PDB file of C-alpha atoms in Angstrom:
ATOM      1  CA  GLY A   1      96.024  88.762 102.042  1.00 62.00           C
ATOM      2  CA  ASN A   2      92.311  89.051 102.315  1.00 66.00           C
ATOM      3  CA  PHE A   3      89.819  91.567 101.044  1.00 69.00           C
ATOM      4  CA  SER A   4      86.090  91.914 100.828  1.00 70.00           C
ATOM      5  CA  ALA A   5      83.753  93.376  98.268  1.00 74.00           C
ATOM      6  CA  ASP A   6      80.025  93.860  97.999  1.00 74.00           C
ATOM      7  CA  VAL A   7      78.537  92.050  95.032  1.00 76.00           C
ATOM      8  CA  GLU A   8      75.110  92.388  93.513  1.00 76.00           C
ATOM      9  CA  GLU A   9      75.209  89.196  91.504  1.00 76.00           C
ATOM     10  CA  LEU A  10      75.429  85.658  92.882  1.00 84.00           C
ATOM     11  CA  GLY A  11      76.233  82.543  90.890  1.00 89.00           C
ATOM     12  CA  SER A  12      79.097  81.875  88.519  1.00 90.00           C
ATOM     13  CA  VAL A  13      81.378  84.873  87.926  1.00 87.00           C
ATOM     14  CA  ASP A  14      84.893  85.606  86.698  1.00 88.00           C
ATOM     15  CA  LEU A  15      86.978  87.590  89.175  1.00 88.00           C
ATOM     16  CA  TYR A  16      89.948  89.794  88.264  1.00 90.00           C
ATOM     17  CA  VAL A  17      92.476  90.995  90.859  1.00 91.00           C
ATOM     18  CA  LYS A  18      95.220  93.554  90.204  1.00 92.00           C
ATOM     19  CA  VAL A  19      97.439  94.636  93.110  1.00 93.00           C
ATOM     20  CA  ASP A  20      99.841  97.569  92.597  1.00 96.00           C
ATOM     21  CA  GLY A  21     103.324  96.171  91.886  1.00 97.00           C
ATOM     22  CA  TYR A  22     102.019  92.704  91.027  1.00 97.00           C
ATOM     23  CA  LEU A  23     100.691  90.913  87.951  1.00 97.00           C
ATOM     24  CA  ALA A  24      96.942  90.475  87.556  1.00 96.00           C
ATOM     25  CA  LYS A  25      95.195  87.171  88.216  1.00 94.00           C
ATOM     26  CA  VAL A  26      91.838  85.897  87.004  1.00 92.00           C
ATOM     27  CA  ALA A  27      89.723  83.225  88.677  1.00 89.00           C
ATOM     28  CA  GLU A  28      87.133  82.000  86.190  1.00 89.00           C
ATOM     29  CA  GLY A  29      83.821  80.373  86.986  1.00 89.00           C
ATOM     30  CA  VAL A  30      83.806  81.182  90.707  1.00 89.00           C
ATOM     31  CA  GLU A  31      80.496  80.270  92.339  1.00 89.00           C
ATOM     32  CA  LEU A  32      79.493  83.136  94.627  1.00 88.00           C
ATOM     33  CA  VAL A  33      76.941  82.368  97.327  1.00 86.00           C
ATOM     34  CA  ASP A  34      75.199  84.656  99.793  1.00 84.00           C
ATOM     35  CA  GLY A  35      77.553  85.508 102.656  1.00 81.00           C
ATOM     36  CA  SER A  36      81.318  85.116 102.756  1.00 82.00           C
ATOM     37  CA  ASN A  37      83.173  83.504  99.843  1.00 84.00           C
ATOM     38  CA  ALA A  38      86.819  82.408  99.850  1.00 85.00           C
ATOM     39  CA  VAL A  39      88.569  82.511  96.482  1.00 87.00           C
ATOM     40  CA  ASP A  40      92.066  81.127  95.920  1.00 86.00           C
ATOM     41  CA  PHE A  41      93.819  83.038  93.148  1.00 87.00           C
ATOM     42  CA  GLY A  42      97.082  81.149  93.630  1.00 87.00           C
ATOM     43  CA  ALA A  43     100.419  82.950  93.654  1.00 89.00           C
ATOM     44  CA  ILE A  44     100.279  86.601  92.640  1.00 92.00           C
ATOM     45  CA  LEU A  45     103.659  87.479  91.088  1.00 96.00           C
ATOM     46  CA  GLY A  46     105.492  90.682  91.955  1.00 96.00           C
ATOM     47  CA  GLY A  47     107.456  92.917  89.618  1.00 97.00           C
ATOM     48  CA  ASP A  48     104.944  95.029  87.683  1.00 98.00           C
ATOM     49  CA  LEU A  49     106.181  98.392  88.951  1.00 98.00           C
ATOM     50  CA  THR A  50     104.869 100.320  85.930  1.00 97.00           C
ATOM     51  CA  GLY A  51     101.322  98.943  86.113  1.00 96.00           C
ATOM     52  CA  ASN A  52     101.180  97.601  82.549  1.00 97.00           C
ATOM     53  CA  ASN A  53     100.599  93.976  83.656  1.00 97.00           C
ATOM     54  CA  ASN A  54     103.965  92.627  82.544  1.00 97.00           C
ATOM     55  CA  VAL A  55     107.436  92.581  84.062  1.00 98.00           C
ATOM     56  CA  GLY A  56     109.931  94.052  81.611  1.00 98.00           C
ATOM     57  CA  ILE A  57     112.704  96.564  81.056  1.00 98.00           C
ATOM     58  CA  ALA A  58     110.699  99.581  82.261  1.00 98.00           C
ATOM     59  CA  ASP A  59     110.010  97.731  85.508  1.00 98.00           C
ATOM     60  CA  PHE A  60     113.710  96.907  85.823  1.00 98.00           C
ATOM     61  CA  SER A  61     114.512 100.590  85.455  1.00 97.00           C
ATOM     62  CA  ALA A  62     112.028 101.473  88.204  1.00 97.00           C
ATOM     63  CA  PHE A  63     113.350  98.673  90.424  1.00 98.00           C
ATOM     64  CA  SER A  64     117.015  99.533  89.950  1.00 97.00           C
ATOM     65  CA  SER A  65     116.332 103.211  90.733  1.00 97.00           C
ATOM     66  CA  SER A  66     115.083 102.127  94.156  1.00 97.00           C
ATOM     67  CA  TYR A  67     117.658  99.392  94.814  1.00 98.00           C
ATOM     68  CA  GLY A  68     119.648  99.955  98.007  1.00 98.00           C
ATOM     69  CA  LEU A  69     117.258 102.592  99.316  1.00 98.00           C
ATOM     70  CA  MET A  70     115.225 102.574 102.503  1.00 98.00           C
ATOM     71  CA  ASP A  71     111.845 104.026 103.385  1.00 98.00           C
ATOM     72  CA  GLY A  72     112.203 107.780 103.825  1.00 97.00           C
ATOM     73  CA  GLU A  73     115.087 108.132 101.360  1.00 98.00           C
ATOM     74  CA  VAL A  74     114.563 110.032  98.124  1.00 97.00           C
ATOM     75  CA  GLY A  75     113.800 107.572  95.330  1.00 96.00           C
ATOM     76  CA  TYR A  76     112.563 104.732  97.551  1.00 98.00           C
ATOM     77  CA  ASN A  77     109.703 102.955  95.781  1.00 97.00           C
ATOM     78  CA  PRO A  78     107.546 100.878  98.147  1.00 97.00           C
ATOM     79  CA  LEU A  79     106.313  98.817  95.180  1.00 97.00           C
ATOM     80  CA  ALA A  80     109.880  97.481  94.770  1.00 98.00           C
ATOM     81  CA  ASP A  81     109.957  96.351  98.414  1.00 98.00           C
ATOM     82  CA  PHE A  82     108.425  92.891  97.949  1.00 96.00           C
ATOM     83  CA  THR A  83     109.606  91.714 101.383  1.00 96.00           C
ATOM     84  CA  CYS A  84     107.910  94.694 103.079  1.00 96.00           C
ATOM     85  CA  ASP A  85     110.952  95.340 105.281  1.00 98.00           C
ATOM     86  CA  MET A  86     111.171  99.017 104.299  1.00 98.00           C
ATOM     87  CA  GLU A  87     114.290  98.611 102.136  1.00 98.00           C
ATOM     88  CA  VAL A  88     114.984  97.351  98.621  1.00 98.00           C
ATOM     89  CA  THR A  89     117.704  94.699  98.775  1.00 98.00           C
ATOM     90  CA  ILE A  90     118.782  91.292  97.405  1.00 98.00           C
ATOM     91  CA  PRO A  91     115.648  89.399  98.559  1.00 98.00           C
ATOM     92  CA  ASP A  92     113.505  91.940  96.682  1.00 98.00           C
ATOM     93  CA  PHE A  93     115.694  91.535  93.591  1.00 98.00           C
ATOM     94  CA  SER A  94     115.244  87.771  93.853  1.00 97.00           C
ATOM     95  CA  VAL A  95     111.457  88.189  93.649  1.00 96.00           C
ATOM     96  CA  PHE A  96     111.730  90.693  90.818  1.00 98.00           C
ATOM     97  CA  SER A  97     114.222  88.715  88.734  1.00 97.00           C
ATOM     98  CA  SER A  98     112.341  85.427  89.081  1.00 97.00           C
ATOM     99  CA  ASN A  99     109.243  87.081  87.585  1.00 97.00           C
ATOM    100  CA  TYR A 100     111.020  89.044  84.840  1.00 98.00           C
ATOM    101  CA  GLY A 101     109.439  88.391  81.444  1.00 98.00           C
ATOM    102  CA  ASN A 102     106.092  87.264  82.853  1.00 98.00           C
ATOM    103  CA  ALA A 103     102.735  88.806  82.034  1.00 98.00           C
ATOM    104  CA  GLY A 104      99.591  88.864  84.118  1.00 97.00           C
ATOM    105  CA  ASP A 105      96.207  87.457  83.230  1.00 95.00           C
ATOM    106  CA  ALA A 106      93.897  89.552  81.088  1.00 92.00           C
ATOM    107  CA  PRO A 107      90.437  90.368  82.416  1.00 82.00           C
ATOM    108  CA  ALA A 108      87.883  87.695  81.534  1.00 66.00           C
ATOM    109  CA  GLU A 109      85.626  88.612  78.640  1.00 67.00           C
TER     110      GLU A 109
END
């Protein structure tokens, strides 16, 4: 996806992105110029349902509680719906399980 942000500082910066349900990514040494800037963070991995920047057992618990549910049903967690099809099914589990055990980038110092 795309997003925009107003920045006060141009030049070389480190950018940190954290999307709910996904692991954080850092792009270091990005040269910002006046106007529009495109930054490629690479793949942002899904599975961090608890927001602690790693995919572990607590995330599995949150995912499994929503597995098989559809939007509107009690217990449905939209963060577990990685395919954005309004239900948590096998393709969502495939995304989750392939990222299990991973951790996101830490903010640049």
